[in-house]
PDB file of C-alpha atoms in Angstrom:
ATOM      1  CA  MET A   1      -3.561 -12.969 110.222  1.00 60.00           C
ATOM      2  CA  LYS A   2      -3.738 -13.630 106.480  1.00 77.00           C
ATOM      3  CA  MET A   3      -1.868 -16.669 105.147  1.00 83.00           C
ATOM      4  CA  GLN A   4       1.137 -15.804 102.955  1.00 87.00           C
ATOM      5  CA  ASN A   5       0.741 -16.822  99.287  1.00 89.00           C
ATOM      6  CA  TYR A   6       4.064 -16.953  97.446  1.00 89.00           C
ATOM      7  CA  LYS A   7       3.841 -15.910  93.783  1.00 91.00           C
ATOM      8  CA  ALA A   8       5.885 -17.804  91.175  1.00 89.00           C
ATOM      9  CA  ASP A   9       7.276 -14.648  89.541  1.00 92.00           C
ATOM     10  CA  ASP A  10       8.468 -13.287  92.900  1.00 93.00           C
ATOM     11  CA  THR A  11       9.840 -16.574  94.260  1.00 92.00           C
ATOM     12  CA  ILE A  12      11.147 -18.477  91.231  1.00 93.00           C
ATOM     13  CA  GLY A  13      11.693 -15.392  89.100  1.00 91.00           C
ATOM     14  CA  LYS A  14      10.243 -14.101  85.861  1.00 91.00           C
ATOM     15  CA  GLY A  15      11.330 -16.208  82.919  1.00 86.00           C
ATOM     16  CA  GLU A  16      12.519 -19.054  85.160  1.00 89.00           C
ATOM     17  CA  GLY A  17      10.792 -22.432  85.324  1.00 89.00           C
ATOM     18  CA  VAL A  18      12.649 -23.830  88.308  1.00 92.00           C
ATOM     19  CA  LEU A  19      14.511 -22.708  91.434  1.00 94.00           C
ATOM     20  CA  VAL A  20      16.828 -24.930  93.471  1.00 97.00           C
ATOM     21  CA  LYS A  21      17.869 -23.688  96.928  1.00 96.00           C
ATOM     22  CA  ARG A  22      19.376 -25.264 100.060  1.00 96.00           C
ATOM     23  CA  GLU A  23      18.325 -24.041 103.493  1.00 92.00           C
ATOM     24  CA  ILE A  24      18.804 -24.855 107.143  1.00 90.00           C
ATOM     25  CA  ALA A  25      15.645 -24.577 109.205  1.00 82.00           C
ATOM     26  CA  ASN A  26      16.367 -23.657 112.796  1.00 77.00           C
ATOM     27  CA  ARG A  27      12.865 -22.327 113.427  1.00 77.00           C
ATOM     28  CA  ASP A  28       9.305 -23.113 112.396  1.00 78.00           C
ATOM     29  CA  LYS A  29       7.921 -21.820 109.086  1.00 83.00           C
ATOM     30  CA  GLU A  30       4.400 -20.389 109.232  1.00 87.00           C
ATOM     31  CA  LEU A  31       1.514 -21.758 107.207  1.00 87.00           C
ATOM     32  CA  HIS A  32       1.615 -20.547 103.590  1.00 89.00           C
ATOM     33  CA  THR A  33       0.625 -21.453 100.035  1.00 89.00           C
ATOM     34  CA  HIS A  34       2.329 -20.995  96.687  1.00 88.00           C
ATOM     35  CA  GLU A  35       1.654 -20.833  92.950  1.00 86.00           C
ATOM     36  CA  PHE A  36       4.154 -23.549  92.112  1.00 86.00           C
ATOM     37  CA  ILE A  37       5.054 -27.123  92.933  1.00 85.00           C
ATOM     38  CA  GLU A  38       7.565 -27.612  95.730  1.00 89.00           C
ATOM     39  CA  ILE A  39       9.677 -30.720  96.165  1.00 90.00           C
ATOM     40  CA  ILE A  40      11.591 -30.776  99.442  1.00 92.00           C
ATOM     41  CA  PHE A  41      14.556 -33.113  99.973  1.00 96.00           C
ATOM     42  CA  ILE A  42      15.592 -33.521 103.623  1.00 95.00           C
ATOM     43  CA  SER A  43      19.375 -33.905 103.608  1.00 95.00           C
ATOM     44  CA  ASP A  44      19.910 -33.771 107.374  1.00 95.00           C
ATOM     45  CA  GLY A  45      17.922 -33.632 110.592  1.00 93.00           C
ATOM     46  CA  GLU A  46      14.216 -34.175 111.065  1.00 91.00           C
ATOM     47  CA  GLY A  47      11.019 -32.272 111.541  1.00 90.00           C
ATOM     48  CA  ILE A  48       7.323 -32.175 110.890  1.00 90.00           C
ATOM     49  CA  GLN A  49       5.980 -30.955 107.566  1.00 88.00           C
ATOM     50  CA  ILE A  50       2.306 -29.996 107.552  1.00 88.00           C
ATOM     51  CA  VAL A  51       0.484 -30.149 104.204  1.00 86.00           C
ATOM     52  CA  ASP A  52      -3.205 -29.226 104.056  1.00 86.00           C
ATOM     53  CA  GLY A  53      -3.554 -29.912 107.770  1.00 88.00           C
ATOM     54  CA  THR A  54      -1.903 -33.357 107.709  1.00 88.00           C
ATOM     55  CA  GLU A  55       1.352 -33.783 109.637  1.00 90.00           C
ATOM     56  CA  HIS A  56       4.180 -35.770 108.069  1.00 88.00           C
ATOM     57  CA  ARG A  57       7.241 -36.685 110.117  1.00 91.00           C
ATOM     58  CA  VAL A  58      10.255 -36.263 107.870  1.00 91.00           C
ATOM     59  CA  LYS A  59      13.903 -37.155 108.272  1.00 94.00           C
ATOM     60  CA  ARG A  60      17.117 -37.425 106.300  1.00 95.00           C
ATOM     61  CA  GLY A  61      16.443 -39.152 102.977  1.00 96.00           C
ATOM     62  CA  ASP A  62      12.802 -38.091 102.660  1.00 95.00           C
ATOM     63  CA  ILE A  63      11.291 -36.158  99.779  1.00 92.00           C
ATOM     64  CA  LEU A  64       8.040 -34.301 100.348  1.00 88.00           C
ATOM     65  CA  PHE A  65       5.655 -33.051  97.629  1.00 82.00           C
ATOM     66  CA  VAL A  66       3.679 -29.835  98.038  1.00 84.00           C
ATOM     67  CA  ASN A  67       1.336 -29.082  95.158  1.00 81.00           C
ATOM     68  CA  PHE A  68       0.496 -25.527  94.122  1.00 78.00           C
ATOM     69  CA  GLY A  69      -2.296 -24.113  96.243  1.00 82.00           C
ATOM     70  CA  GLU A  70      -1.816 -26.528  99.150  1.00 85.00           C
ATOM     71  CA  SER A  71      -1.278 -24.986 102.569  1.00 89.00           C
ATOM     72  CA  HIS A  72       2.115 -25.871 103.998  1.00 88.00           C
ATOM     73  CA  ALA A  73       4.216 -25.257 107.123  1.00 90.00           C
ATOM     74  CA  PHE A  74       7.001 -26.994 108.993  1.00 88.00           C
ATOM     75  CA  LYS A  75       8.254 -27.426 112.515  1.00 88.00           C
ATOM     76  CA  SER A  76      11.927 -28.061 113.143  1.00 83.00           C
ATOM     77  CA  SER A  77      14.730 -26.953 115.396  1.00 76.00           C
ATOM     78  CA  SER A  78      17.380 -28.324 113.027  1.00 85.00           C
ATOM     79  CA  MET A  79      16.721 -29.579 109.515  1.00 90.00           C
ATOM     80  CA  GLU A  80      18.724 -29.086 106.319  1.00 94.00           C
ATOM     81  CA  PHE A  81      16.754 -29.347 103.113  1.00 94.00           C
ATOM     82  CA  THR A  82      16.813 -28.466  99.437  1.00 96.00           C
ATOM     83  CA  HIS A  83      13.751 -26.921  97.799  1.00 91.00           C
ATOM     84  CA  ILE A  84      13.041 -27.539  94.158  1.00 94.00           C
ATOM     85  CA  LEU A  85      10.359 -25.086  93.121  1.00 93.00           C
ATOM     86  CA  LEU A  86       8.753 -25.808  89.744  1.00 88.00           C
ATOM     87  CA  ARG A  87       6.314 -24.100  87.507  1.00 85.00           C
ATOM     88  CA  PRO A  88       4.196 -26.969  86.126  1.00 76.00           C
ATOM     89  CA  GLU A  89       5.043 -26.006  82.549  1.00 78.00           C
ATOM     90  CA  PHE A  90       8.758 -26.548  83.232  1.00 79.00           C
ATOM     91  CA  MET A  91       8.198 -30.300  82.876  1.00 69.00           C
ATOM     92  CA  SER A  92       5.307 -30.220  80.387  1.00 65.00           C
ATOM     93  CA  GLU A  93       2.707 -27.838  78.996  1.00 53.00           C
ATOM     94  CA  ARG A  94       0.202 -30.621  79.858  1.00 46.00           C
ATOM     95  CA  LEU A  95       0.690 -29.871  83.566  1.00 41.00           C
ATOM     96  CA  ILE A  96      -0.344 -26.202  83.461  1.00 42.00           C
ATOM     97  CA  ASP A  97      -3.970 -26.919  84.394  1.00 47.00           C
ATOM     98  CA  SER A  98      -3.194 -29.967  86.500  1.00 46.00           C
ATOM     99  CA  GLU A  99      -4.472 -30.078  90.054  1.00 48.00           C
ATOM    100  CA  ASN A 100      -2.143 -32.833  91.228  1.00 46.00           C
ATOM    101  CA  ILE A 101       1.659 -33.150  91.309  1.00 47.00           C
ATOM    102  CA  PHE A 102       1.215 -36.850  90.554  1.00 50.00           C
ATOM    103  CA  ASP A 103      -0.048 -35.954  87.067  1.00 54.00           C
ATOM    104  CA  VAL A 104       3.614 -35.497  86.101  1.00 52.00           C
ATOM    105  CA  PHE A 105       3.940 -39.259  86.488  1.00 48.00           C
ATOM    106  CA  ALA A 106       1.188 -39.797  83.905  1.00 48.00           C
ATOM    107  CA  LEU A 107       3.378 -38.299  81.187  1.00 43.00           C
ATOM    108  CA  PRO A 108       4.175 -40.880  78.483  1.00 43.00           C
ATOM    109  CA  ARG A 109       7.919 -40.911  79.292  1.00 42.00           C
ATOM    110  CA  PHE A 110       7.177 -42.618  82.632  1.00 36.00           C
ATOM    111  CA  SER A 111       4.611 -45.195  81.413  1.00 39.00           C
ATOM    112  CA  SER A 112       6.971 -48.196  81.432  1.00 42.00           C
ATOM    113  CA  ILE A 113       7.700 -47.951  85.186  1.00 35.00           C
ATOM    114  CA  ARG A 114       4.592 -46.310  86.569  1.00 38.00           C
ATOM    115  CA  GLY A 115       2.635 -49.302  87.911  1.00 44.00           C
ATOM    116  CA  GLU A 116       0.346 -48.608  90.848  1.00 45.00           C
ATOM    117  CA  LEU A 117       1.399 -45.366  92.494  1.00 41.00           C
ATOM    118  CA  SER A 118       0.844 -44.438  96.081  1.00 43.00           C
ATOM    119  CA  GLU A 119      -0.322 -40.824  96.355  1.00 55.00           C
ATOM    120  CA  SER A 120       1.803 -40.370  99.445  1.00 63.00           C
ATOM    121  CA  LYS A 121       3.231 -36.925 100.112  1.00 76.00           C
ATOM    122  CA  VAL A 122       6.522 -38.419 101.357  1.00 85.00           C
ATOM    123  CA  ALA A 123       8.953 -40.799  99.680  1.00 88.00           C
ATOM    124  CA  SER A 124      11.787 -42.223 101.805  1.00 92.00           C
ATOM    125  CA  PHE A 125      15.193 -43.247 100.482  1.00 94.00           C
ATOM    126  CA  SER A 126      18.116 -44.989 102.152  1.00 93.00           C
ATOM    127  CA  GLY A 127      21.343 -46.767 101.268  1.00 94.00           C
ATOM    128  CA  GLU A 128      22.543 -46.600  97.668  1.00 94.00           C
ATOM    129  CA  GLU A 129      19.361 -44.889  96.480  1.00 93.00           C
ATOM    130  CA  LEU A 130      19.821 -42.105  99.053  1.00 96.00           C
ATOM    131  CA  HIS A 131      23.440 -41.653  97.985  1.00 96.00           C
ATOM    132  CA  ALA A 132      22.449 -41.420  94.302  1.00 96.00           C
ATOM    133  CA  LEU A 133      19.572 -39.053  95.115  1.00 96.00           C
ATOM    134  CA  SER A 134      21.859 -36.801  97.192  1.00 97.00           C
ATOM    135  CA  GLU A 135      24.324 -36.573  94.302  1.00 97.00           C
ATOM    136  CA  ILE A 136      21.534 -35.654  91.869  1.00 96.00           C
ATOM    137  CA  ILE A 137      20.184 -32.955  94.190  1.00 97.00           C
ATOM    138  CA  ASP A 138      23.701 -31.564  94.794  1.00 97.00           C
ATOM    139  CA  THR A 139      24.357 -31.474  91.039  1.00 97.00           C
ATOM    140  CA  MET A 140      21.035 -29.725  90.427  1.00 96.00           C
ATOM    141  CA  LEU A 141      21.926 -27.115  93.055  1.00 97.00           C
ATOM    142  CA  SER A 142      25.328 -26.577  91.440  1.00 98.00           C
ATOM    143  CA  GLU A 143      23.795 -26.244  87.961  1.00 97.00           C
ATOM    144  CA  TYR A 144      21.191 -23.783  89.197  1.00 96.00           C
ATOM    145  CA  GLU A 145      23.647 -21.642  91.153  1.00 97.00           C
ATOM    146  CA  GLY A 146      26.249 -21.662  88.340  1.00 97.00           C
ATOM    147  CA  LYS A 147      23.720 -20.845  85.590  1.00 95.00           C
ATOM    148  CA  ARG A 148      26.194 -21.971  82.932  1.00 96.00           C
ATOM    149  CA  PRO A 149      24.948 -22.233  79.339  1.00 96.00           C
ATOM    150  CA  GLY A 150      22.480 -25.118  79.119  1.00 94.00           C
ATOM    151  CA  TYR A 151      21.693 -25.224  82.860  1.00 94.00           C
ATOM    152  CA  ARG A 152      17.924 -25.313  82.204  1.00 90.00           C
ATOM    153  CA  ALA A 153      18.350 -28.360  79.951  1.00 90.00           C
ATOM    154  CA  MET A 154      20.491 -30.002  82.633  1.00 93.00           C
ATOM    155  CA  LEU A 155      17.876 -29.292  85.328  1.00 92.00           C
ATOM    156  CA  TYR A 156      15.117 -30.656  83.090  1.00 88.00           C
ATOM    157  CA  GLY A 157      17.118 -33.857  82.547  1.00 88.00           C
ATOM    158  CA  TYR A 158      17.859 -34.269  86.248  1.00 92.00           C
ATOM    159  CA  MET A 159      14.173 -33.683  87.054  1.00 88.00           C
ATOM    160  CA  GLN A 160      13.312 -36.610  84.772  1.00 83.00           C
ATOM    161  CA  VAL A 161      15.818 -38.790  86.665  1.00 88.00           C
ATOM    162  CA  LEU A 162      14.452 -37.550  90.001  1.00 89.00           C
ATOM    163  CA  PHE A 163      10.847 -38.254  88.955  1.00 83.00           C
ATOM    164  CA  THR A 164      11.842 -41.726  87.759  1.00 82.00           C
ATOM    165  CA  MET A 165      13.410 -42.461  91.156  1.00 87.00           C
ATOM    166  CA  LEU A 166      10.261 -41.167  92.862  1.00 83.00           C
ATOM    167  CA  ILE A 167       7.978 -43.279  90.691  1.00 77.00           C
ATOM    168  CA  ARG A 168      10.014 -46.372  91.527  1.00 80.00           C
ATOM    169  CA  CYS A 169       9.785 -45.558  95.214  1.00 83.00           C
ATOM    170  CA  LEU A 170       6.090 -44.679  95.217  1.00 77.00           C
ATOM    171  CA  SER A 171       5.133 -47.707  93.118  1.00 74.00           C
ATOM    172  CA  GLY A 172       7.127 -50.066  95.314  1.00 69.00           C
ATOM    173  CA  SER A 173       9.390 -51.107  92.419  1.00 49.00           C
ATOM    174  CA  ALA A 174      12.563 -49.781  94.048  1.00 43.00           C
ATOM    175  CA  GLU A 175      14.549 -52.287  96.066  1.00 45.00           C
ATOM    176  CA  ARG A 176      14.979 -49.969  99.045  1.00 40.00           C
ATOM    177  CA  GLY A 177      12.774 -46.893  98.524  1.00 42.00           C
ATOM    178  CA  THR A 178       9.527 -46.776 100.444  1.00 47.00           C
ATOM    179  CA  ALA A 179       6.600 -44.378 100.503  1.00 47.00           C
ATOM    180  CA  THR A 180       4.983 -43.150 103.678  1.00 46.00           C
ATOM    181  CA  THR A 181       1.795 -41.252 104.402  1.00 43.00           C
TER     182      THR A 181
END
């Protein structure tokens, strides 16, 4: 059986740079690839995310990165998560030819906090950081679904906040955030 490859125009939509969607997984998702970056925030439950053949146990408070072109699947009987699907150019034209999601962190706007980054696929949040992250994700979902004037600018701004939180976590500069492999 041929692996499914999700196209950006069909999944995110023509003319859109980002899609934000909440789902509940009550069954496994077959191995697939896509032409966009996927950031997955686990808001409830747990499961196993498989990226390029490597299994990652994920639970509430985890964010998983899936770069474009990477094979990806998950196993779960009960997991609630929010997808953020991004065309690389949504954050910067410099990312169009990038082969690594972590290149977004090399953008000049993040230079003051970058430090030494782990290239982990999973960042884990708890406590106050998890609460703040959940509010950001919920607001992004609301902005995307409402599509009020300026929603793209709002999503871009929240993505910068989200990436800053991730950099802090992955570089070990957050008080509570931790990265796992």
